[in-house]
Amino acid sequence: MLIDTDPRVQAHINLFAVLGTLPVLVERVPAARALLASTLTPVGIRFVVPGLPRAVLTFDATGVRWNREPKAPLVTLVFTSVAHFNRMIDGAAQPIPLAAPTRLRFLTGVFAPLTDLLGRYLQPSEADLADPEFRETSTVLTLHVAAAALAQVANEDRSGRFSAHHIPDGDVALEVTGTLAYHLQLRDHHATFVAAPSPHPRGALTFSTLEVTGGILAGDLSAVACISDGRLAMRGVISMVDNVNRILDRVGHYLGK
Amino acid sequence: MSLVPPRTAPTTPYTFEKSRAAFDRALSVIPSGIYGHQGPTEGCYIPQTSFPLFSSRAEGSRFWDLDDNEYIDYMCGYGPNVLGYRDPDVDAAAARQAKLEDVVTIPSAIMVDFAELLVDTVASADWAFFAKNGGDATTLAVMTARAATRRKKIVFINGFYHGVAPWTQKLDYPGVLEEEVANNLYVDFNDLPALERLFSEHRGSIAGLIAQPYMHGNFTDNTLPEAGYWQAVRALCDAHGVVLIVDDVRAGFRLDLAGSDHYFGFKADLICFCKALANGYNVSALCGRESLKDTVSSLSYTGSYWMSAVPFAAGIATLTKLKQLDAPTQFQRLGTELTTGLTSAAAEHGFTLIASGAPALFYLRIADDDSLMLHQEWVAECVRRGVFLTSHHNHFINAALTSADITRTLEIAHEAFGIVRSSHPELELTR
């Protein structure tokens, strides 16, 4: 058990898991789609963070995706350090934008409101959670962040890499029965998050409902109690699932309050 | 001739209402309800609804759960049941001792009797030190190796299990500090070149190598040592001044009453026993060679119940009876009969069942998928019909097991294979 967290790993999670959930936000939340409605031609945002791979999120009226479209104008957000980037995600710092002034309006008019909206779903207020639809979407987005963060921690964090080193090749499914199916793909102890069902999982962690998923992720429900009554189930190569659970514990060190 | 008995009428799957009710109570007052390897999570009860959670009584090769469902038990309490639950000879010896004394201010001299018996029985033992659990013995062994060599590092074989003390756990386990596992080195079983490299890279800093006599890890086929492996490990330890520790907690007295190191033709410096030592009475032991006796004496290591006399009496009765029965030979025969029958039953339903490890501690795996899910389904169907197996762990043979038990086991296994086959029409038959 490592006591400390690593700001570089936190930055990986913030970039690829937290901002990586923007596409799902846009798919699921009409208000997010409305923010993008006026983006008729694609706009790319490139994140330049020392020590992290360069990454480009492309936005247009149809959605958000990871890649750079060749003809899309680019807004570059430069950060002086991973700590600077992490402070931006926490809302405590501003990036250094490099773009034509007209494109900067995209940052303030679309990107910032979108990330604010994402933050509202990931850190919901009690009042928001009283709305069943909001609560369901909040759980879906939280699970997406946690699942995507699994791969970042497995590949970048010292404890996560130790756990991943003990996982053989194969897919570990993360499922909510009848609702969602993601998986973590392990190859040579390198993890890739895939937001789709695995055709052939070797292990699986299955939540019975979104309600249970949200309860466990929020810490309101005991995972052990849920396993005991079948609301959370494991199957397959349990040593794989067990190591994924260890990585998930470590994800909690980064995403927890 | 088919090794599988004729089919009998289909069994009615068990239900577990009383177990569930007790577990619900347990969740309120006991962490996890049932913590550790005997609980539904670490015990890999998949699905959880197919397994009993609490037992009510046990006798011979069987136990009954809280709902009075009866099981032929191939886990044997995860090892301690070596002669049969409530063995009359062991229980009588324990009862006689209980009438005299158990936990007293000074120890009973029966402790000396038990130590003498172990020294006479275990080939590598010149002395015996008693405690309670296997982890007490493995921890003492590692402390002894460090004290004797004044070195820090301990070599582990990947896939190891040596208890739950912090030094036996890993960097990513909650509650375990990095510093507690900082001196652990890892190498694969049967990989002598890697071990030689590791010893050379850390020359002069390795205190001990701790290993089970063969790899009986979970979720994977168990692996016996290659010819000459242990002899070469012994020679490497001698050349580098490394204390060779055999963790015989799980396999001890099931392969060879003289110790599993004796079975594989080498001599450990320290050897740890627990599970089969007293047929369920609570005692463990570290045995070792003469030159380490003074080192052990110098350590601060004791416990409130470590010199209780009743388990010593039970241990003497257990070892005596195991010798009378030539139990390891019996375990080999019964384990072979059982695993041969199970693999034949599997084949009749088009499944490939792999039985690995020593027959006395067989590990099972249906090899028709790489996820263990088919295997988990089959194990669950067996358990619901009265044969207690696990899907992740090696099993244990006990001396109370009869050929009639094995015949009944094969009937149930046959039925369970048929149910799994019916549930998976998509699978291509392997026969």
Short mmCIF file of N, CA and C in Angstrom, two decimals, chain A residues 78-155:
data_model
loop_
_atom_site.label_atom_id
_atom_site.label_comp_id
_atom_site.label_asym_id
_atom_site.label_seq_id
_atom_site.Cartn_x
_atom_site.Cartn_y
_atom_site.Cartn_z
N VAL A 78 -1.51 24.99 -23.02
CA VAL A 78 -0.18 24.65 -22.51
C VAL A 78 -0.19 24.73 -20.99
N PHE A 79 0.44 23.76 -20.38
CA PHE A 79 0.56 23.75 -18.92
C PHE A 79 2.04 23.68 -18.56
N THR A 80 2.41 24.34 -17.51
CA THR A 80 3.83 24.37 -17.14
C THR A 80 4.26 23.10 -16.42
N SER A 81 3.30 22.36 -15.89
CA SER A 81 3.64 21.14 -15.13
C SER A 81 2.37 20.31 -14.97
N VAL A 82 2.56 19.07 -14.52
CA VAL A 82 1.36 18.25 -14.24
C VAL A 82 0.55 18.88 -13.10
N ALA A 83 1.25 19.49 -12.16
CA ALA A 83 0.54 20.13 -11.04
C ALA A 83 -0.34 21.27 -11.57
N HIS A 84 0.19 22.03 -12.54
CA HIS A 84 -0.58 23.12 -13.16
C HIS A 84 -1.84 22.56 -13.82
N PHE A 85 -1.67 21.45 -14.56
CA PHE A 85 -2.81 20.83 -15.23
C PHE A 85 -3.84 20.34 -14.19
N ASN A 86 -3.34 19.70 -13.14
CA ASN A 86 -4.26 19.19 -12.11
C ASN A 86 -5.02 20.33 -11.43
N ARG A 87 -4.32 21.48 -11.24
CA ARG A 87 -5.01 22.62 -10.64
C ARG A 87 -6.09 23.15 -11.57
N MET A 88 -5.83 23.10 -12.88
CA MET A 88 -6.86 23.53 -13.84
C MET A 88 -8.10 22.64 -13.73
N ILE A 89 -7.88 21.34 -13.61
CA ILE A 89 -9.02 20.41 -13.48
C ILE A 89 -9.79 20.68 -12.19
N ASP A 90 -9.06 21.07 -11.16
CA ASP A 90 -9.72 21.39 -9.88
C ASP A 90 -10.36 22.77 -9.89
N GLY A 91 -10.19 23.50 -10.99
CA GLY A 91 -10.77 24.84 -11.08
C GLY A 91 -9.96 25.90 -10.37
N ALA A 92 -8.69 25.59 -10.09
CA ALA A 92 -7.87 26.53 -9.31
C ALA A 92 -6.78 27.19 -10.15
N ALA A 93 -6.74 26.93 -11.45
CA ALA A 93 -5.71 27.55 -12.30
C ALA A 93 -6.24 27.65 -13.73
N GLN A 94 -5.60 28.48 -14.50
CA GLN A 94 -5.98 28.64 -15.90
C GLN A 94 -4.87 28.09 -16.80
N PRO A 95 -5.22 27.49 -17.92
CA PRO A 95 -4.19 27.06 -18.86
C PRO A 95 -3.63 28.25 -19.63
N ILE A 96 -2.55 28.02 -20.36
CA ILE A 96 -2.02 29.04 -21.27
C ILE A 96 -2.50 28.67 -22.66
N PRO A 97 -3.50 29.41 -23.18
CA PRO A 97 -4.06 29.02 -24.48
C PRO A 97 -3.27 29.61 -25.64
N LEU A 98 -3.08 28.83 -26.68
CA LEU A 98 -2.42 29.29 -27.89
C LEU A 98 -3.39 29.06 -29.04
N ALA A 99 -3.97 30.17 -29.54
CA ALA A 99 -4.91 30.04 -30.65
C ALA A 99 -5.29 31.42 -31.14
N ALA A 100 -5.88 31.43 -32.29
CA ALA A 100 -6.41 32.69 -32.80
C ALA A 100 -7.51 33.16 -31.85
N PRO A 101 -7.64 34.49 -31.66
CA PRO A 101 -8.63 35.02 -30.71
C PRO A 101 -10.04 34.49 -30.97
N THR A 102 -10.38 34.27 -32.23
CA THR A 102 -11.74 33.79 -32.50
C THR A 102 -11.95 32.40 -31.93
N ARG A 103 -10.88 31.60 -31.91
CA ARG A 103 -11.00 30.24 -31.39
C ARG A 103 -11.02 30.21 -29.86
N LEU A 104 -10.47 31.28 -29.28
CA LEU A 104 -10.48 31.31 -27.82
C LEU A 104 -11.90 31.38 -27.29
N ARG A 105 -12.79 31.94 -28.11
CA ARG A 105 -14.19 32.01 -27.67
C ARG A 105 -14.77 30.61 -27.48
N PHE A 106 -14.24 29.63 -28.24
CA PHE A 106 -14.71 28.25 -28.08
C PHE A 106 -14.40 27.73 -26.67
N LEU A 107 -13.24 28.20 -26.19
CA LEU A 107 -12.85 27.76 -24.84
C LEU A 107 -13.84 28.25 -23.80
N THR A 108 -14.14 29.54 -23.89
CA THR A 108 -15.01 30.11 -22.85
C THR A 108 -16.49 29.80 -23.09
N GLY A 109 -16.84 29.68 -24.38
CA GLY A 109 -18.26 29.50 -24.69
C GLY A 109 -18.71 28.05 -24.71
N VAL A 110 -17.80 27.12 -24.98
CA VAL A 110 -18.22 25.71 -25.11
C VAL A 110 -17.43 24.81 -24.15
N PHE A 111 -16.09 24.85 -24.26
CA PHE A 111 -15.28 23.90 -23.50
C PHE A 111 -15.47 24.09 -21.99
N ALA A 112 -15.36 25.32 -21.53
CA ALA A 112 -15.47 25.56 -20.09
C ALA A 112 -16.86 25.18 -19.56
N PRO A 113 -17.95 25.58 -20.23
CA PRO A 113 -19.27 25.15 -19.73
C PRO A 113 -19.45 23.63 -19.76
N LEU A 114 -18.86 22.99 -20.79
CA LEU A 114 -18.97 21.52 -20.85
C LEU A 114 -18.27 20.87 -19.65
N THR A 115 -17.07 21.33 -19.36
CA THR A 115 -16.34 20.74 -18.23
C THR A 115 -17.03 21.07 -16.90
N ASP A 116 -17.63 22.26 -16.83
CA ASP A 116 -18.39 22.59 -15.61
C ASP A 116 -19.57 21.63 -15.44
N LEU A 117 -20.23 21.36 -16.57
CA LEU A 117 -21.38 20.45 -16.52
C LEU A 117 -20.92 19.05 -16.11
N LEU A 118 -19.78 18.62 -16.67
CA LEU A 118 -19.23 17.31 -16.29
C LEU A 118 -18.95 17.27 -14.79
N GLY A 119 -18.35 18.34 -14.29
CA GLY A 119 -18.06 18.41 -12.85
C GLY A 119 -19.31 18.30 -12.01
N ARG A 120 -20.39 18.89 -12.51
CA ARG A 120 -21.65 18.84 -11.74
C ARG A 120 -22.15 17.39 -11.64
N TYR A 121 -21.98 16.62 -12.72
CA TYR A 121 -22.41 15.22 -12.68
C TYR A 121 -21.46 14.34 -11.87
N LEU A 122 -20.17 14.70 -11.90
CA LEU A 122 -19.21 13.86 -11.17
C LEU A 122 -19.17 14.19 -9.69
N GLN A 123 -19.53 15.41 -9.34
CA GLN A 123 -19.58 15.78 -7.92
C GLN A 123 -20.95 16.38 -7.64
N PRO A 124 -21.97 15.54 -7.70
CA PRO A 124 -23.35 16.05 -7.67
C PRO A 124 -23.75 16.56 -6.27
N SER A 125 -24.62 17.52 -6.28
CA SER A 125 -25.18 18.01 -5.01
C SER A 125 -26.33 17.08 -4.60
N GLU A 126 -26.73 17.19 -3.36
CA GLU A 126 -27.86 16.38 -2.88
C GLU A 126 -29.11 16.70 -3.69
N ALA A 127 -29.29 17.99 -4.01
CA ALA A 127 -30.49 18.39 -4.76
C ALA A 127 -30.50 17.76 -6.15
N ASP A 128 -29.33 17.74 -6.80
CA ASP A 128 -29.27 17.12 -8.13
C ASP A 128 -29.59 15.63 -8.05
N LEU A 129 -29.10 14.98 -7.00
CA LEU A 129 -29.28 13.53 -6.89
C LEU A 129 -30.73 13.15 -6.60
N ALA A 130 -31.52 14.12 -6.18
CA ALA A 130 -32.93 13.84 -5.92
C ALA A 130 -33.68 13.56 -7.23
N ASP A 131 -33.09 13.98 -8.34
CA ASP A 131 -33.69 13.74 -9.66
C ASP A 131 -33.18 12.38 -10.15
N PRO A 132 -34.08 11.37 -10.29
CA PRO A 132 -33.62 10.02 -10.66
C PRO A 132 -32.83 9.99 -11.97
N GLU A 133 -33.26 10.81 -12.93
CA GLU A 133 -32.56 10.80 -14.22
C GLU A 133 -31.14 11.34 -14.07
N PHE A 134 -31.02 12.44 -13.30
CA PHE A 134 -29.70 13.00 -13.05
C PHE A 134 -28.83 11.98 -12.32
N ARG A 135 -29.43 11.33 -11.33
CA ARG A 135 -28.66 10.37 -10.53
C ARG A 135 -28.15 9.23 -11.41
N GLU A 136 -29.00 8.75 -12.31
CA GLU A 136 -28.58 7.65 -13.19
C GLU A 136 -27.43 8.09 -14.09
N THR A 137 -27.56 9.26 -14.67
CA THR A 137 -26.49 9.75 -15.54
C THR A 137 -25.22 9.98 -14.75
N SER A 138 -25.37 10.51 -13.57
CA SER A 138 -24.20 10.74 -12.72
C SER A 138 -23.46 9.43 -12.46
N THR A 139 -24.22 8.36 -12.19
CA THR A 139 -23.59 7.07 -11.93
C THR A 139 -22.88 6.54 -13.17
N VAL A 140 -23.54 6.67 -14.32
CA VAL A 140 -22.93 6.20 -15.57
C VAL A 140 -21.60 6.92 -15.82
N LEU A 141 -21.61 8.23 -15.63
CA LEU A 141 -20.39 9.00 -15.89
C LEU A 141 -19.31 8.69 -14.85
N THR A 142 -19.71 8.51 -13.60
CA THR A 142 -18.74 8.18 -12.55
C THR A 142 -18.10 6.82 -12.82
N LEU A 143 -18.93 5.86 -13.24
CA LEU A 143 -18.38 4.54 -13.55
C LEU A 143 -17.42 4.63 -14.73
N HIS A 144 -17.77 5.45 -15.71
CA HIS A 144 -16.88 5.61 -16.88
C HIS A 144 -15.54 6.19 -16.45
N VAL A 145 -15.59 7.21 -15.61
CA VAL A 145 -14.33 7.81 -15.12
C VAL A 145 -13.51 6.76 -14.37
N ALA A 146 -14.17 6.03 -13.47
CA ALA A 146 -13.43 5.04 -12.66
C ALA A 146 -12.85 3.95 -13.54
N ALA A 147 -13.63 3.48 -14.51
CA ALA A 147 -13.15 2.39 -15.38
C ALA A 147 -12.01 2.87 -16.26
N ALA A 148 -12.14 4.08 -16.78
CA ALA A 148 -11.05 4.62 -17.61
C ALA A 148 -9.81 4.88 -16.77
N ALA A 149 -10.01 5.29 -15.52
CA ALA A 149 -8.87 5.54 -14.63
C ALA A 149 -8.14 4.25 -14.29
N LEU A 150 -8.85 3.13 -14.33
CA LEU A 150 -8.19 1.84 -14.06
C LEU A 150 -6.99 1.64 -14.98
N ALA A 151 -7.19 1.91 -16.25
CA ALA A 151 -6.09 1.71 -17.20
C ALA A 151 -4.94 2.66 -16.92
N GLN A 152 -5.27 3.92 -16.58
CA GLN A 152 -4.21 4.89 -16.30
C GLN A 152 -3.39 4.47 -15.08
N VAL A 153 -4.09 4.03 -14.05
CA VAL A 153 -3.38 3.62 -12.83
C VAL A 153 -2.59 2.33 -13.08
N ALA A 154 -3.19 1.40 -13.83
CA ALA A 154 -2.49 0.13 -14.12
C ALA A 154 -1.20 0.37 -14.89
N ASN A 155 -1.20 1.40 -15.73
CA ASN A 155 -0.02 1.63 -16.59
C ASN A 155 0.97 2.63 -16.01
#
